[in-house]
Amino acid sequence: MGKDEKEDSGFGFKDKAKAEETLRLLEQHEPNYRRLTVRGLLGRAKRVLSMTKSEEKIKNIKEAMEVFENWLADLEKNKEKKTEKKETKKEGKEKKEKSEDNENEKESSPDVEMEDRSVGKKELPPDTVPGLGFKDKGAAESTLRELEGRDPDYQKLAVKGLIGRAKRVLTCTRDETKISNIKEAVALFDKFLDDFDTMHLSRQNNPYVPLGVVRSCLKMAADLPTEQQKSFIAAYSSVNGEYKRLRTVAEKEGGKTWDIVRNAALKELKEKHADAKLFNEKDEPTTEHLEMLLWAYSPELARVKKTIPETKEDTESEDKKEDEKEEKEANNRKRRSSARDDDSPSKKKKD
């Protein structure tokens, strides 16, 4: 665009009045042209400022730029409002359609009674420890305290995961204070990992024996199990043998979770039975070995899996029977519903 063309257009940025006049002239043009023109004028104004030494001229151009910047800011704000309004309207429509679909499914499905019954089934607890964070040094210290006593492999995995998340947050954060706080937290986690490797803490991990094997050991142990061991096995059963979920199941209300309780008990037993014989002549676990097996642990896990058969809990077969019963009832309801349709007046009239 040449000088004459610019002057003929009437657009400019020499002062506040010229900027306001420019915006008035642009009102007759379509929105995209207005936005591009204002951005172009801002770019040219910045270049002129970099070459101008007159204080008065600099002041006038800056005032004109402020007019344009405010106009662009209002434009973006209005655009966001329209987008939010559109999204809200869309969400409302989707919710309404979803609600209508659910109602239609309830009315048309003969299996509603069975589905409603399954909703009440108990959900398993989560398998990740809550309350872990990296926002600052205090949060990192709290996290390490929360992980203390848990399975070493999980501690390492959790800390590495937090470091990864922290680094991703750092790439999109510009707040200097926030960056400094997160870096302090990461430094603490890095030290933890260094100490973890130096002290070979992975060797202290206590792999879990499958629940079915633990049940078999419980039968072999007779009067050996303590009340705490029985409670542990009950908790292990309540999570269907998914040991990771014991991280959020407490021994008692307000107490430590079972993964921490188990590791503390095994630390004592491993020291106590460090030189104990694990199997007798019949390839059966010794009393000392059973004490550890009742905590779902064995120094010879592979051999245990081969020599001790798993015992399925009686309630599992009961649950299967209940599921089969529900399925049978559902099929009966379907047949009754189909029979009613065949006997309907419209069907007879058609016949």
Tab-separated table of C-alpha atoms in Angstrom:
chain	number	residue	atom	x	y	z
A	1	MET	CA	0.000	0.000	0.000
A	2	GLY	CA	1.610	3.299	-1.140
A	3	LYS	CA	1.646	6.597	0.715
A	4	ASP	CA	-1.105	8.175	-1.389
A	5	GLU	CA	-3.303	5.127	-0.989
A	6	LYS	CA	-2.890	5.226	2.792
A	7	GLU	CA	-3.776	8.868	2.987
A	8	ASP	CA	-6.807	8.391	0.697
A	9	SER	CA	-8.123	5.607	2.900
A	10	GLY	CA	-8.325	7.978	5.883
A	11	PHE	CA	-6.809	5.372	8.228
A	12	GLY	CA	-3.998	6.413	10.529
A	13	PHE	CA	-2.359	6.374	13.963
A	14	LYS	CA	-0.737	9.793	14.382
A	15	ASP	CA	-2.807	10.479	17.531
A	16	LYS	CA	-5.837	9.385	19.527
A	17	ALA	CA	-8.302	11.356	17.392
A	18	LYS	CA	-6.983	9.795	14.186
A	19	ALA	CA	-7.283	6.305	15.699
A	20	GLU	CA	-10.891	6.930	16.744
A	21	GLU	CA	-11.689	8.293	13.275
A	22	THR	CA	-10.091	5.178	11.742
A	23	LEU	CA	-12.353	2.909	13.765
A	24	ARG	CA	-15.427	4.862	12.663
A	25	LEU	CA	-14.405	4.562	8.996
A	26	LEU	CA	-13.822	0.822	9.415
A	27	GLU	CA	-17.381	0.230	10.620
A	28	GLN	CA	-18.576	0.100	6.995
A	29	HIS	CA	-16.230	-2.853	6.273
A	30	GLU	CA	-16.675	-6.511	7.133
A	31	PRO	CA	-15.332	-7.741	10.559
A	32	ASN	CA	-12.288	-9.654	9.307
A	33	TYR	CA	-11.080	-6.673	7.266
A	34	ARG	CA	-11.472	-4.374	10.314
A	35	ARG	CA	-9.445	-6.702	12.525
A	36	LEU	CA	-6.633	-7.177	10.007
A	37	THR	CA	-6.453	-3.436	9.296
A	38	VAL	CA	-6.197	-2.512	12.987
A	39	ARG	CA	-3.482	-5.122	13.554
A	40	GLY	CA	-1.604	-3.799	10.520
A	41	LEU	CA	-1.819	-0.222	11.818
A	42	LEU	CA	-0.510	-1.358	15.217
A	43	GLY	CA	2.452	-3.045	13.564
A	44	ARG	CA	3.273	0.068	11.541
A	45	ALA	CA	2.877	2.282	14.623
A	46	LYS	CA	5.407	0.169	16.519
A	47	ARG	CA	7.921	0.464	13.687
A	48	VAL	CA	7.444	4.249	13.565
A	49	LEU	CA	7.959	4.467	17.341
A	50	SER	CA	11.295	2.682	17.062
A	51	MET	CA	12.535	5.396	14.668
A	52	THR	CA	10.971	8.487	16.326
A	53	LYS	CA	12.773	10.678	18.874
A	54	SER	CA	10.135	13.411	19.286
A	55	GLU	CA	8.571	13.001	22.736
A	56	GLU	CA	5.303	14.620	21.606
A	57	LYS	CA	4.989	12.365	18.567
A	58	ILE	CA	5.774	9.264	20.637
A	59	LYS	CA	3.088	10.256	23.171
A	60	ASN	CA	0.445	10.781	20.427
A	61	ILE	CA	1.216	7.477	18.683
A	62	LYS	CA	1.084	5.558	21.979
A	63	GLU	CA	-2.362	7.019	22.705
A	64	ALA	CA	-3.512	5.940	19.230
A	65	MET	CA	-2.096	2.443	19.834
A	66	GLU	CA	-3.971	2.228	23.127
A	67	VAL	CA	-7.246	2.948	21.273
A	68	PHE	CA	-6.529	0.138	18.806
A	69	GLU	CA	-5.409	-2.325	21.530
A	70	ASN	CA	-8.563	-1.671	23.569
A	71	TRP	CA	-10.676	-2.212	20.452
A	72	LEU	CA	-8.977	-5.559	19.775
A	73	ALA	CA	-9.341	-6.601	23.430
A	74	ASP	CA	-13.088	-5.870	23.334
A	75	LEU	CA	-13.334	-7.801	20.083
A	76	GLU	CA	-11.694	-10.876	21.667
A	77	LYS	CA	-13.868	-10.569	24.770
A	78	ASN	CA	-17.056	-10.514	22.703
A	79	LYS	CA	-15.782	-13.477	20.699
A	80	GLU	CA	-15.183	-15.489	23.901
A	81	LYS	CA	-18.647	-14.630	25.211
A	82	LYS	CA	-20.240	-15.793	21.976
A	83	THR	CA	-18.218	-19.037	22.095
A	84	GLU	CA	-19.174	-19.692	25.739
A	85	LYS	CA	-22.822	-18.992	24.973
A	86	LYS	CA	-22.681	-21.320	21.989
A	87	GLU	CA	-20.977	-24.079	24.018
A	88	THR	CA	-23.454	-23.690	26.897
A	89	LYS	CA	-26.339	-23.950	24.463
A	90	LYS	CA	-24.735	-27.015	22.871
A	91	GLU	CA	-24.129	-28.672	26.261
A	92	GLY	CA	-27.721	-28.005	27.264
A	93	LYS	CA	-28.952	-29.570	24.049
A	94	GLU	CA	-26.691	-32.597	24.518
A	95	LYS	CA	-27.834	-33.065	28.131
A	96	LYS	CA	-31.461	-32.847	27.030
A	97	GLU	CA	-30.903	-35.372	24.234
A	98	LYS	CA	-28.987	-37.677	26.589
A	99	SER	CA	-31.770	-37.447	29.169
A	100	GLU	CA	-34.382	-38.225	26.521
A	101	ASP	CA	-32.288	-41.153	25.253
A	102	ASN	CA	-31.996	-42.551	28.788
A	103	GLU	CA	-35.742	-42.276	29.288
A	104	ASN	CA	-36.379	-43.980	25.969
A	105	GLU	CA	-33.989	-46.781	26.877
A	106	LYS	CA	-35.720	-47.310	30.224
A	107	GLU	CA	-39.132	-47.470	28.576
A	108	SER	CA	-38.088	-49.801	25.761
A	109	SER	CA	-35.670	-52.139	27.568
A	110	PRO	CA	-37.024	-55.307	29.235
A	111	ASP	CA	-33.747	-55.597	31.194
A	112	VAL	CA	-34.126	-52.392	33.230
A	113	GLU	CA	-34.824	-54.272	36.446
A	114	MET	CA	-31.650	-56.327	36.072
A	115	GLU	CA	-29.533	-53.252	35.211
A	116	ASP	CA	-30.860	-51.316	38.201
A	117	ARG	CA	-29.979	-54.205	40.467
A	118	SER	CA	-26.372	-54.262	39.194
A	119	VAL	CA	-25.941	-50.539	39.949
A	120	GLY	CA	-25.883	-51.290	43.660
A	121	LYS	CA	-22.850	-53.583	43.359
A	122	LYS	CA	-19.872	-52.489	45.452
A	123	GLU	CA	-17.168	-50.552	43.642
A	124	LEU	CA	-13.547	-51.336	44.426
A	125	PRO	CA	-11.427	-48.644	46.115
A	126	PRO	CA	-8.890	-46.692	43.988
A	127	ASP	CA	-5.363	-48.025	43.554
A	128	THR	CA	-3.505	-44.700	43.723
A	129	VAL	CA	-2.627	-42.770	46.869
A	130	PRO	CA	-4.489	-39.422	47.081
A	131	GLY	CA	-2.941	-36.122	48.174
A	132	LEU	CA	0.334	-36.302	46.228
A	133	GLY	CA	1.581	-33.040	44.709
A	134	PHE	CA	4.476	-30.890	43.491
A	135	LYS	CA	3.291	-27.258	43.709
A	136	ASP	CA	6.078	-26.353	46.163
A	137	LYS	CA	8.620	-27.782	48.608
A	138	GLY	CA	5.963	-28.239	51.307
A	139	ALA	CA	3.758	-30.282	48.960
A	140	ALA	CA	6.763	-32.430	47.974
A	141	GLU	CA	7.650	-33.080	51.633
A	142	SER	CA	4.030	-34.001	52.362
A	143	THR	CA	4.054	-36.345	49.348
A	144	LEU	CA	7.181	-38.173	50.523
A	145	ARG	CA	5.675	-38.568	54.006
A	146	GLU	CA	2.511	-39.997	52.427
A	147	LEU	CA	4.592	-42.512	50.454
A	148	GLU	CA	6.721	-43.567	53.418
A	149	GLY	CA	6.356	-47.248	54.323
A	150	ARG	CA	4.636	-48.178	51.065
A	151	ASP	CA	5.968	-50.616	48.457
A	152	PRO	CA	9.361	-49.219	47.313
A	153	ASP	CA	8.599	-49.853	43.637
A	154	TYR	CA	5.389	-47.830	43.972
A	155	GLN	CA	7.227	-44.999	45.756
A	156	LYS	CA	9.703	-44.728	42.883
A	157	LEU	CA	6.987	-44.941	40.241
A	158	ALA	CA	4.852	-42.272	41.950
A	159	VAL	CA	7.755	-39.832	42.357
A	160	LYS	CA	8.878	-40.278	38.745
A	161	GLY	CA	5.326	-39.642	37.607
A	162	LEU	CA	5.135	-36.425	39.646
A	163	ILE	CA	8.450	-35.201	38.209
A	164	GLY	CA	7.159	-35.810	34.689
A	165	ARG	CA	3.946	-33.895	35.384
A	166	ALA	CA	5.871	-31.063	37.056
A	167	LYS	CA	8.130	-30.648	34.018
A	168	ARG	CA	5.121	-30.468	31.707
A	169	VAL	CA	3.576	-27.746	33.909
A	170	LEU	CA	6.862	-25.798	33.877
A	171	THR	CA	6.820	-25.601	30.082
A	172	CYS	CA	3.518	-23.713	30.070
A	173	THR	CA	3.944	-21.570	33.220
A	174	ARG	CA	5.266	-18.008	33.163
A	175	ASP	CA	4.703	-17.065	36.798
A	176	GLU	CA	8.230	-16.800	38.243
A	177	THR	CA	7.114	-17.628	41.792
A	178	LYS	CA	5.243	-20.708	40.646
A	179	ILE	CA	8.217	-21.845	38.561
A	180	SER	CA	10.575	-21.392	41.522
A	181	ASN	CA	8.248	-23.342	43.860
A	182	ILE	CA	7.834	-26.252	41.440
A	183	LYS	CA	11.598	-26.431	40.834
A	184	GLU	CA	12.182	-26.721	44.601
A	185	ALA	CA	9.715	-29.603	44.738
A	186	VAL	CA	11.386	-31.349	41.782
A	187	ALA	CA	14.820	-30.933	43.417
A	188	LEU	CA	13.488	-32.713	46.509
A	189	PHE	CA	12.077	-35.547	44.380
A	190	ASP	CA	15.386	-35.865	42.464
A	191	LYS	CA	17.254	-36.240	45.765
A	192	PHE	CA	14.768	-38.908	46.860
A	193	LEU	CA	15.410	-40.903	43.669
A	194	ASP	CA	19.185	-40.577	44.073
A	195	ASP	CA	18.972	-41.872	47.651
A	196	PHE	CA	16.566	-44.604	46.534
A	197	ASP	CA	19.120	-45.983	44.048
A	198	THR	CA	22.095	-45.499	46.368
A	199	MET	CA	20.380	-47.440	49.166
A	200	HIS	CA	19.082	-50.140	46.756
A	201	LEU	CA	15.563	-49.789	48.176
A	202	SER	CA	14.077	-51.814	45.309
A	203	ARG	CA	15.494	-54.900	47.021
A	204	GLN	CA	13.123	-54.250	49.914
A	205	ASN	CA	10.060	-54.668	47.706
A	206	ASN	CA	7.672	-57.422	48.847
A	207	PRO	CA	5.900	-58.950	45.808
A	208	TYR	CA	2.405	-60.247	46.552
A	209	VAL	CA	1.448	-63.920	46.550
A	210	PRO	CA	-1.868	-64.458	44.659
A	211	LEU	CA	-4.992	-64.373	46.830
A	212	GLY	CA	-5.945	-67.982	45.976
A	213	VAL	CA	-2.590	-69.235	47.298
A	214	VAL	CA	-2.964	-67.159	50.480
A	215	ARG	CA	-6.377	-68.771	51.082
A	216	SER	CA	-4.791	-72.218	50.745
A	217	CYS	CA	-2.069	-71.222	53.234
A	218	LEU	CA	-4.743	-70.010	55.646
A	219	LYS	CA	-6.242	-73.515	55.639
A	220	MET	CA	-2.804	-75.111	56.186
A	221	ALA	CA	-1.925	-72.730	59.027
A	222	ALA	CA	-4.674	-73.968	61.414
A	223	ASP	CA	-4.374	-71.857	64.591
A	224	LEU	CA	-1.230	-70.012	63.473
A	225	PRO	CA	-2.833	-66.837	61.976
A	226	THR	CA	-3.153	-63.763	64.204
A	227	GLU	CA	-6.285	-61.606	64.192
A	228	GLN	CA	-4.358	-58.961	62.254
A	229	GLN	CA	-3.370	-61.483	59.576
A	230	LYS	CA	-6.990	-62.644	59.279
A	231	SER	CA	-8.080	-59.030	58.878
A	232	PHE	CA	-5.410	-58.500	56.215
A	233	ILE	CA	-6.592	-61.534	54.234
A	234	ALA	CA	-10.179	-60.292	54.550
A	235	ALA	CA	-9.075	-56.906	53.153
A	236	TYR	CA	-7.124	-58.639	50.373
A	237	SER	CA	-10.272	-60.594	49.518
A	238	SER	CA	-12.434	-57.448	49.587
A	239	VAL	CA	-10.382	-56.004	46.697
A	240	ASN	CA	-10.529	-59.323	44.785
A	241	GLY	CA	-6.791	-59.879	45.174
A	242	GLU	CA	-5.921	-56.585	43.434
A	243	TYR	CA	-3.114	-55.703	45.830
A	244	LYS	CA	-2.653	-52.153	44.483
A	245	ARG	CA	-6.033	-51.223	45.956
A	246	LEU	CA	-4.755	-51.972	49.480
A	247	ARG	CA	-2.992	-48.582	49.224
A	248	THR	CA	-6.330	-46.921	49.981
A	249	VAL	CA	-7.871	-49.509	52.351
A	250	ALA	CA	-7.157	-48.703	56.020
A	251	GLU	CA	-6.602	-51.355	58.687
A	252	LYS	CA	-9.143	-49.537	60.827
A	253	GLU	CA	-10.830	-46.143	60.774
A	254	GLY	CA	-8.164	-43.462	60.876
A	255	GLY	CA	-5.408	-46.078	60.778
A	256	LYS	CA	-2.647	-46.855	58.303
A	257	THR	CA	-3.461	-48.515	54.992
A	258	TRP	CA	-2.868	-52.249	54.614
A	259	ASP	CA	0.125	-51.910	52.268
A	260	ILE	CA	2.010	-49.995	54.984
A	261	VAL	CA	0.869	-52.376	57.755
A	262	ARG	CA	1.952	-55.397	55.678
A	263	ASN	CA	5.405	-53.987	54.909
A	264	ALA	CA	6.033	-53.181	58.579
A	265	ALA	CA	5.017	-56.720	59.648
A	266	LEU	CA	7.137	-58.333	56.933
A	267	LYS	CA	10.202	-56.296	57.866
A	268	GLU	CA	10.165	-57.923	61.310
A	269	LEU	CA	9.425	-61.410	59.980
A	270	LYS	CA	12.130	-61.267	57.304
A	271	GLU	CA	14.708	-60.342	59.938
A	272	LYS	CA	13.374	-62.963	62.355
A	273	HIS	CA	13.339	-65.795	59.782
A	274	ALA	CA	16.327	-64.729	57.688
A	275	ASP	CA	17.947	-68.174	57.994
A	276	ALA	CA	14.776	-70.250	58.387
A	277	LYS	CA	14.001	-73.246	56.190
A	278	LEU	CA	11.095	-72.468	53.847
A	279	PHE	CA	9.903	-75.970	52.771
A	280	ASN	CA	9.839	-79.369	54.474
A	281	GLU	CA	10.598	-82.791	52.929
A	282	LYS	CA	7.063	-82.964	51.435
A	283	ASP	CA	7.639	-79.643	49.654
A	284	GLU	CA	5.155	-77.972	52.002
A	285	PRO	CA	5.785	-74.528	53.546
A	286	THR	CA	7.279	-74.544	57.046
A	287	THR	CA	5.666	-72.717	59.965
A	288	GLU	CA	8.131	-69.829	59.553
A	289	HIS	CA	7.336	-69.646	55.868
A	290	LEU	CA	3.576	-69.729	56.549
A	291	GLU	CA	3.901	-66.705	58.837
A	292	MET	CA	5.113	-64.725	55.830
A	293	LEU	CA	2.674	-66.324	53.398
A	294	LEU	CA	-0.235	-65.163	55.548
A	295	TRP	CA	0.951	-61.649	54.659
A	296	ALA	CA	0.881	-62.646	50.959
A	297	TYR	CA	4.685	-62.808	50.702
A	298	SER	CA	7.296	-65.473	50.020
A	299	PRO	CA	11.046	-65.240	49.363
A	300	GLU	CA	10.461	-68.021	46.785
A	301	LEU	CA	7.342	-66.826	45.002
A	302	ALA	CA	7.830	-68.896	41.827
A	303	ARG	CA	8.175	-72.159	43.798
A	304	VAL	CA	5.142	-71.295	45.941
A	305	LYS	CA	2.991	-70.808	42.842
A	306	LYS	CA	4.056	-74.244	41.547
A	307	THR	CA	3.650	-76.213	44.792
A	308	ILE	CA	0.612	-74.611	46.480
A	309	PRO	CA	-2.721	-74.803	44.600
A	310	GLU	CA	-5.060	-71.833	44.688
A	311	THR	CA	-8.303	-71.939	46.667
A	312	LYS	CA	-11.275	-70.051	45.295
A	313	GLU	CA	-13.523	-68.334	47.821
A	314	ASP	CA	-16.947	-69.955	48.269
A	315	THR	CA	-18.676	-66.636	47.734
A	316	GLU	CA	-17.300	-66.545	44.193
A	317	SER	CA	-19.402	-69.557	43.220
A	318	GLU	CA	-22.379	-67.991	45.019
A	319	ASP	CA	-21.914	-64.795	43.015
A	320	LYS	CA	-21.779	-66.856	39.836
A	321	LYS	CA	-25.022	-68.609	40.773
A	322	GLU	CA	-26.654	-65.250	41.511
A	323	ASP	CA	-25.510	-63.883	38.131
A	324	GLU	CA	-26.860	-66.964	36.360
A	325	LYS	CA	-30.168	-66.582	38.225
A	326	GLU	CA	-30.455	-62.911	37.204
A	327	GLU	CA	-29.658	-63.798	33.579
A	328	LYS	CA	-32.323	-66.519	33.615
A	329	GLU	CA	-34.918	-64.091	35.036
A	330	ALA	CA	-34.008	-61.518	32.381
A	331	ASN	CA	-34.483	-64.088	29.611
A	332	ASN	CA	-37.853	-65.061	31.104
A	333	ARG	CA	-38.918	-61.387	31.090
A	334	LYS	CA	-37.885	-61.084	27.459
A	335	ARG	CA	-39.945	-64.168	26.522
A	336	ARG	CA	-42.988	-62.859	28.420
A	337	SER	CA	-42.628	-59.487	26.721
A	338	SER	CA	-42.384	-61.178	23.310
A	339	ALA	CA	-45.451	-63.310	24.060
A	340	ARG	CA	-47.480	-60.205	25.005
A	341	ASP	CA	-46.499	-58.587	21.708
A	342	ASP	CA	-47.675	-61.673	19.786
A	343	ASP	CA	-51.057	-61.602	21.571
A	344	SER	CA	-51.635	-57.861	21.069
A	345	PRO	CA	-54.874	-56.767	19.231
A	346	SER	CA	-52.894	-55.137	16.419
A	347	LYS	CA	-50.979	-58.371	15.840
A	348	LYS	CA	-54.189	-60.424	15.799
A	349	LYS	CA	-55.877	-57.981	13.429
A	350	LYS	CA	-52.913	-58.215	11.080
A	351	ASP	CA	-53.113	-62.022	11.179
